[in-house]
Amino acid sequence: MASSAFFALLRDVSKLAASAADDLAAQSVKLAAATDDIAALTGKAAVKTAGVAGDDLAVGAGQVAGVSPNRELPALWRITKGSALNKLWLGTALLVVGYFAPVAITVALALGALYLAYEGGEGLMEYFHDEQMSGEVEIPLTEDEKVRGAIKTDMVLSFEMLVIALAASGDAPLGYKVAVLVLVGTLMTIGVYGLIGLIIRLDDMGLALARSASGFRQRLGIGMANAAPVILKVLGPIGMVAMFAVAGGILGHLVHLDLGHWAIGMLADIAIGIVVGLLLVGVHHLWIKFVQPGRAH
């Protein structure tokens, strides 16, 4: 009797172990399939958000330019943390608002486009004028003002990036969408601000190579050191054009503007951004002049 009970118990334990193994194998297959699905959705979203990431790179590098050299990396680190925080709360808000009130995302996207167009318009006016429209000499921005401005602009670009990533997820389950937003946000933040850090330290790396005994490394280092200020100088205007392109692209998409060829579409996006941006800047300055005249002095 005792041995029969023992073997019966052993058989039951074996069945339970086999069932658990089968369940574990099934879960492993599901997990592998889910991982593949998330990876595919993330890749699709990354491709679609690459253009916005390029704009973010140009805008971010342009805004860091002008900070004291010994403060560039600390300022960039502050912007990077602000960008990560932007993506955290924006991603959460998108998932909640997208579920209860999808139309609110479209409204917020339009307001973000108007903000980017305005920022680009202000930059364009400053680019062509050494003095402000009030006649006073422009006061250089402090590091804190540059950091706050960069984080504010990043918020708009991050928002569009996350909206595109969420749209690329389609009708995927909520868990998949969360994973895609986390992965895209992390990759884009590290990639964009890592490249900006590389650009602003390009001259230091070039000088280090220029001290090498190797002739090739010396030439490479001198070329890198000479290229760094040119890149930083060019990135400012590129960042301005990028803001116009993103703003115009959003506004054009909202009115279903389709011009066919991508090059024509890009030029149209930039033109729309410039026109809207300059109009907003003009309205803002008229408001200051006539409605709040005290602020114009």
CSV table of N, CA and C in Angstrom, one decimal, residues 46-126:
chain,number,residue,atom,x,y,z
A,46,ALA,N,10.8,53.8,-35.4
A,46,ALA,CA,12.1,54.5,-35.4
A,46,ALA,C,12.3,55.1,-36.8
A,47,VAL,N,12.0,54.4,-37.8
A,47,VAL,CA,12.1,54.9,-39.2
A,47,VAL,C,11.3,56.1,-39.4
A,48,LYS,N,10.0,56.1,-39.0
A,48,LYS,CA,9.1,57.2,-39.2
A,48,LYS,C,9.5,58.4,-38.4
A,49,THR,N,10.1,58.2,-37.2
A,49,THR,CA,10.5,59.3,-36.4
A,49,THR,C,11.9,59.8,-36.6
A,50,ALA,N,12.6,59.2,-37.6
A,50,ALA,CA,14.0,59.6,-37.8
A,50,ALA,C,14.1,61.0,-38.3
A,51,GLY,N,13.1,61.5,-39.1
A,51,GLY,CA,13.1,62.9,-39.5
A,51,GLY,C,13.0,63.9,-38.4
A,52,VAL,N,12.1,63.6,-37.4
A,52,VAL,CA,12.0,64.4,-36.3
A,52,VAL,C,13.2,64.4,-35.4
A,53,ALA,N,13.9,63.2,-35.3
A,53,ALA,CA,15.1,63.1,-34.5
A,53,ALA,C,16.2,63.9,-35.2
A,54,GLY,N,16.3,64.0,-36.5
A,54,GLY,CA,17.2,64.8,-37.2
A,54,GLY,C,17.0,66.3,-36.9
A,55,ASP,N,15.7,66.7,-36.9
A,55,ASP,CA,15.4,68.1,-36.5
A,55,ASP,C,15.8,68.4,-35.1
A,56,ASP,N,15.5,67.4,-34.2
A,56,ASP,CA,15.9,67.6,-32.8
A,56,ASP,C,17.4,67.8,-32.6
A,57,LEU,N,18.1,67.0,-33.4
A,57,LEU,CA,19.6,67.1,-33.4
A,57,LEU,C,20.1,68.5,-33.8
A,58,ALA,N,19.6,69.0,-34.9
A,58,ALA,CA,20.0,70.3,-35.4
A,58,ALA,C,19.6,71.4,-34.4
A,59,VAL,N,18.3,71.3,-33.9
A,59,VAL,CA,17.8,72.4,-33.0
A,59,VAL,C,18.6,72.3,-31.7
A,60,GLY,N,18.8,71.1,-31.2
A,60,GLY,CA,19.5,71.0,-29.9
A,60,GLY,C,20.9,71.5,-30.0
A,61,ALA,N,21.6,71.1,-31.0
A,61,ALA,CA,23.0,71.5,-31.2
A,61,ALA,C,23.1,73.0,-31.4
A,62,GLY,N,22.2,73.6,-32.1
A,62,GLY,CA,22.2,75.0,-32.3
A,62,GLY,C,21.9,75.8,-31.0
A,63,GLN,N,21.1,75.2,-30.1
A,63,GLN,CA,20.8,75.9,-28.9
A,63,GLN,C,21.9,75.8,-27.9
A,64,VAL,N,22.7,74.7,-27.9
A,64,VAL,CA,23.8,74.5,-27.0
A,64,VAL,C,24.9,75.4,-27.4
A,65,ALA,N,25.1,75.7,-28.7
A,65,ALA,CA,26.1,76.5,-29.2
A,65,ALA,C,26.0,77.9,-28.6
A,66,GLY,N,27.1,78.4,-28.2
A,66,GLY,CA,27.1,79.7,-27.5
A,66,GLY,C,27.3,79.7,-26.0
A,67,VAL,N,27.1,78.5,-25.4
A,67,VAL,CA,27.3,78.3,-24.0
A,67,VAL,C,28.8,78.2,-23.8
A,68,SER,N,29.3,78.7,-22.6
A,68,SER,CA,30.7,78.7,-22.3
A,68,SER,C,31.3,77.3,-22.5
A,69,PRO,N,32.4,77.1,-23.1
A,69,PRO,CA,33.0,75.8,-23.4
A,69,PRO,C,33.1,74.9,-22.2
A,70,ASN,N,33.4,75.4,-21.1
A,70,ASN,CA,33.6,74.5,-19.9
A,70,ASN,C,32.2,74.2,-19.3
A,71,ARG,N,31.1,74.8,-19.8
A,71,ARG,CA,29.8,74.5,-19.3
A,71,ARG,C,28.9,73.8,-20.4
A,72,GLU,N,29.5,73.4,-21.5
A,72,GLU,CA,28.7,72.8,-22.6
A,72,GLU,C,28.2,71.4,-22.2
A,73,LEU,N,29.0,70.6,-21.7
A,73,LEU,CA,28.6,69.2,-21.3
A,73,LEU,C,27.6,69.3,-20.1
A,74,PRO,N,27.9,70.0,-19.0
A,74,PRO,CA,26.9,70.1,-18.0
A,74,PRO,C,25.5,70.7,-18.5
A,75,ALA,N,25.5,71.7,-19.4
A,75,ALA,CA,24.3,72.2,-19.9
A,75,ALA,C,23.6,71.1,-20.7
A,76,LEU,N,24.4,70.4,-21.5
A,76,LEU,CA,23.8,69.3,-22.4
A,76,LEU,C,23.2,68.2,-21.5
A,77,TRP,N,23.8,67.9,-20.4
A,77,TRP,CA,23.3,66.9,-19.5
A,77,TRP,C,22.0,67.3,-18.9
A,78,ARG,N,21.9,68.6,-18.5
A,78,ARG,CA,20.6,69.2,-18.0
A,78,ARG,C,19.5,69.1,-19.1
A,79,ILE,N,19.8,69.4,-20.3
A,79,ILE,CA,18.9,69.3,-21.4
A,79,ILE,C,18.5,67.8,-21.6
A,80,THR,N,19.4,66.9,-21.6
A,80,THR,CA,19.2,65.5,-21.8
A,80,THR,C,18.2,65.0,-20.7
A,81,LYS,N,18.4,65.3,-19.4
A,81,LYS,CA,17.5,64.9,-18.4
A,81,LYS,C,16.1,65.5,-18.6
A,82,GLY,N,16.1,66.8,-19.0
A,82,GLY,CA,14.8,67.4,-19.3
A,82,GLY,C,14.1,66.7,-20.5
A,83,SER,N,14.8,66.3,-21.5
A,83,SER,CA,14.2,65.6,-22.6
A,83,SER,C,13.7,64.3,-22.2
A,84,ALA,N,14.4,63.5,-21.3
A,84,ALA,CA,13.9,62.2,-20.8
A,84,ALA,C,12.6,62.4,-20.0
A,85,LEU,N,12.6,63.5,-19.2
A,85,LEU,CA,11.4,63.8,-18.4
A,85,LEU,C,10.2,64.2,-19.3
A,86,ASN,N,10.5,64.9,-20.3
A,86,ASN,CA,9.5,65.3,-21.3
A,86,ASN,C,8.8,64.0,-21.9
A,87,LYS,N,9.7,63.1,-22.3
A,87,LYS,CA,9.2,61.9,-23.0
A,87,LYS,C,8.4,61.0,-22.0
A,88,LEU,N,8.8,61.0,-20.7
A,88,LEU,CA,8.1,60.2,-19.7
A,88,LEU,C,6.7,60.7,-19.5
A,89,TRP,N,6.5,62.0,-19.2
A,89,TRP,CA,5.2,62.5,-18.9
A,89,TRP,C,4.3,62.7,-20.2
A,90,LEU,N,5.0,63.0,-21.3
A,90,LEU,CA,4.2,63.1,-22.6
A,90,LEU,C,3.7,61.7,-23.0
A,91,GLY,N,4.6,60.7,-22.9
A,91,GLY,CA,4.2,59.3,-23.3
A,91,GLY,C,3.0,58.9,-22.5
A,92,THR,N,3.1,59.1,-21.1
A,92,THR,CA,2.0,58.7,-20.3
A,92,THR,C,0.7,59.5,-20.6
A,93,ALA,N,0.8,60.8,-20.8
A,93,ALA,CA,-0.3,61.6,-21.2
A,93,ALA,C,-1.0,61.1,-22.5
A,94,LEU,N,-0.1,60.8,-23.5
A,94,LEU,CA,-0.6,60.4,-24.8
A,94,LEU,C,-1.4,59.1,-24.7
A,95,LEU,N,-0.9,58.2,-23.9
A,95,LEU,CA,-1.7,56.9,-23.7
A,95,LEU,C,-3.0,57.1,-23.1
A,96,VAL,N,-3.0,58.0,-22.1
A,96,VAL,CA,-4.3,58.3,-21.3
A,96,VAL,C,-5.3,59.1,-22.2
A,97,VAL,N,-4.8,60.2,-22.7
A,97,VAL,CA,-5.6,61.1,-23.5
A,97,VAL,C,-6.1,60.4,-24.8
A,98,GLY,N,-5.1,59.6,-25.5
A,98,GLY,CA,-5.5,58.9,-26.7
A,98,GLY,C,-6.6,57.9,-26.5
A,99,TYR,N,-6.7,57.4,-25.3
A,99,TYR,CA,-7.8,56.5,-25.0
A,99,TYR,C,-9.1,57.2,-24.8
A,100,PHE,N,-9.1,58.3,-24.0
A,100,PHE,CA,-10.4,58.9,-23.6
A,100,PHE,C,-10.8,60.0,-24.6
A,101,ALA,N,-9.8,60.8,-25.2
A,101,ALA,CA,-10.1,61.9,-26.0
A,101,ALA,C,-9.1,62.1,-27.1
A,102,PRO,N,-9.2,61.2,-28.1
A,102,PRO,CA,-8.2,61.3,-29.2
A,102,PRO,C,-8.0,62.6,-29.9
A,103,VAL,N,-9.1,63.4,-30.0
A,103,VAL,CA,-9.1,64.7,-30.7
A,103,VAL,C,-8.2,65.7,-30.0
A,104,ALA,N,-8.0,65.5,-28.7
A,104,ALA,CA,-7.2,66.4,-27.9
A,104,ALA,C,-5.7,66.3,-28.4
A,105,ILE,N,-5.3,65.2,-28.8
A,105,ILE,CA,-3.9,65.0,-29.3
A,105,ILE,C,-3.7,65.8,-30.6
A,106,THR,N,-4.7,65.8,-31.4
A,106,THR,CA,-4.6,66.6,-32.7
A,106,THR,C,-4.5,68.1,-32.3
A,107,VAL,N,-5.3,68.6,-31.4
A,107,VAL,CA,-5.3,70.0,-31.0
A,107,VAL,C,-3.9,70.4,-30.4
A,108,ALA,N,-3.4,69.5,-29.5
A,108,ALA,CA,-2.1,69.8,-28.9
A,108,ALA,C,-1.0,69.8,-30.0
A,109,LEU,N,-1.1,68.9,-31.0
A,109,LEU,CA,-0.1,68.8,-32.0
A,109,LEU,C,-0.1,70.1,-32.9
A,110,ALA,N,-1.3,70.6,-33.1
A,110,ALA,CA,-1.4,71.9,-33.9
A,110,ALA,C,-0.8,73.1,-33.1
A,111,LEU,N,-1.1,73.1,-31.8
A,111,LEU,CA,-0.5,74.2,-30.9
A,111,LEU,C,1.0,74.0,-30.9
A,112,GLY,N,1.5,72.8,-30.8
A,112,GLY,CA,2.9,72.6,-30.8
A,112,GLY,C,3.6,73.1,-32.1
A,113,ALA,N,2.9,72.9,-33.2
A,113,ALA,CA,3.4,73.3,-34.5
A,113,ALA,C,3.4,74.9,-34.6
A,114,LEU,N,2.4,75.5,-34.0
A,114,LEU,CA,2.4,77.0,-34.0
A,114,LEU,C,3.5,77.5,-33.1
A,115,TYR,N,3.8,76.8,-32.0
A,115,TYR,CA,4.9,77.2,-31.2
A,115,TYR,C,6.3,77.1,-31.9
A,116,LEU,N,6.5,76.0,-32.6
A,116,LEU,CA,7.7,75.8,-33.3
A,116,LEU,C,7.9,76.9,-34.4
A,117,ALA,N,6.8,77.2,-35.1
A,117,ALA,CA,6.8,78.2,-36.2
A,117,ALA,C,7.2,79.5,-35.6
A,118,TYR,N,6.6,79.9,-34.4
A,118,TYR,CA,6.9,81.1,-33.8
A,118,TYR,C,8.4,81.2,-33.4
A,119,GLU,N,8.9,80.1,-32.8
A,119,GLU,CA,10.3,80.1,-32.4
A,119,GLU,C,11.2,80.3,-33.6
A,120,GLY,N,10.8,79.6,-34.7
A,120,GLY,CA,11.6,79.7,-35.9
A,120,GLY,C,11.5,81.2,-36.5
A,121,GLY,N,10.4,81.8,-36.4
A,121,GLY,CA,10.2,83.1,-36.9
A,121,GLY,C,11.0,84.1,-36.1
A,122,GLU,N,11.0,83.9,-34.7
A,122,GLU,CA,11.9,84.8,-33.9
A,122,GLU,C,13.4,84.6,-34.2
A,123,GLY,N,13.8,83.4,-34.5
A,123,GLY,CA,15.1,83.1,-34.8
A,123,GLY,C,15.5,83.7,-36.2
A,124,LEU,N,14.5,83.7,-37.1
A,124,LEU,CA,14.8,84.3,-38.4
A,124,LEU,C,14.9,85.8,-38.3
A,125,MET,N,14.1,86.4,-37.5
A,125,MET,CA,14.2,87.9,-37.3
A,125,MET,C,15.5,88.3,-36.7
A,126,GLU,N,16.0,87.5,-35.7
A,126,GLU,CA,17.2,87.8,-35.0
A,126,GLU,C,18.4,87.5,-36.0
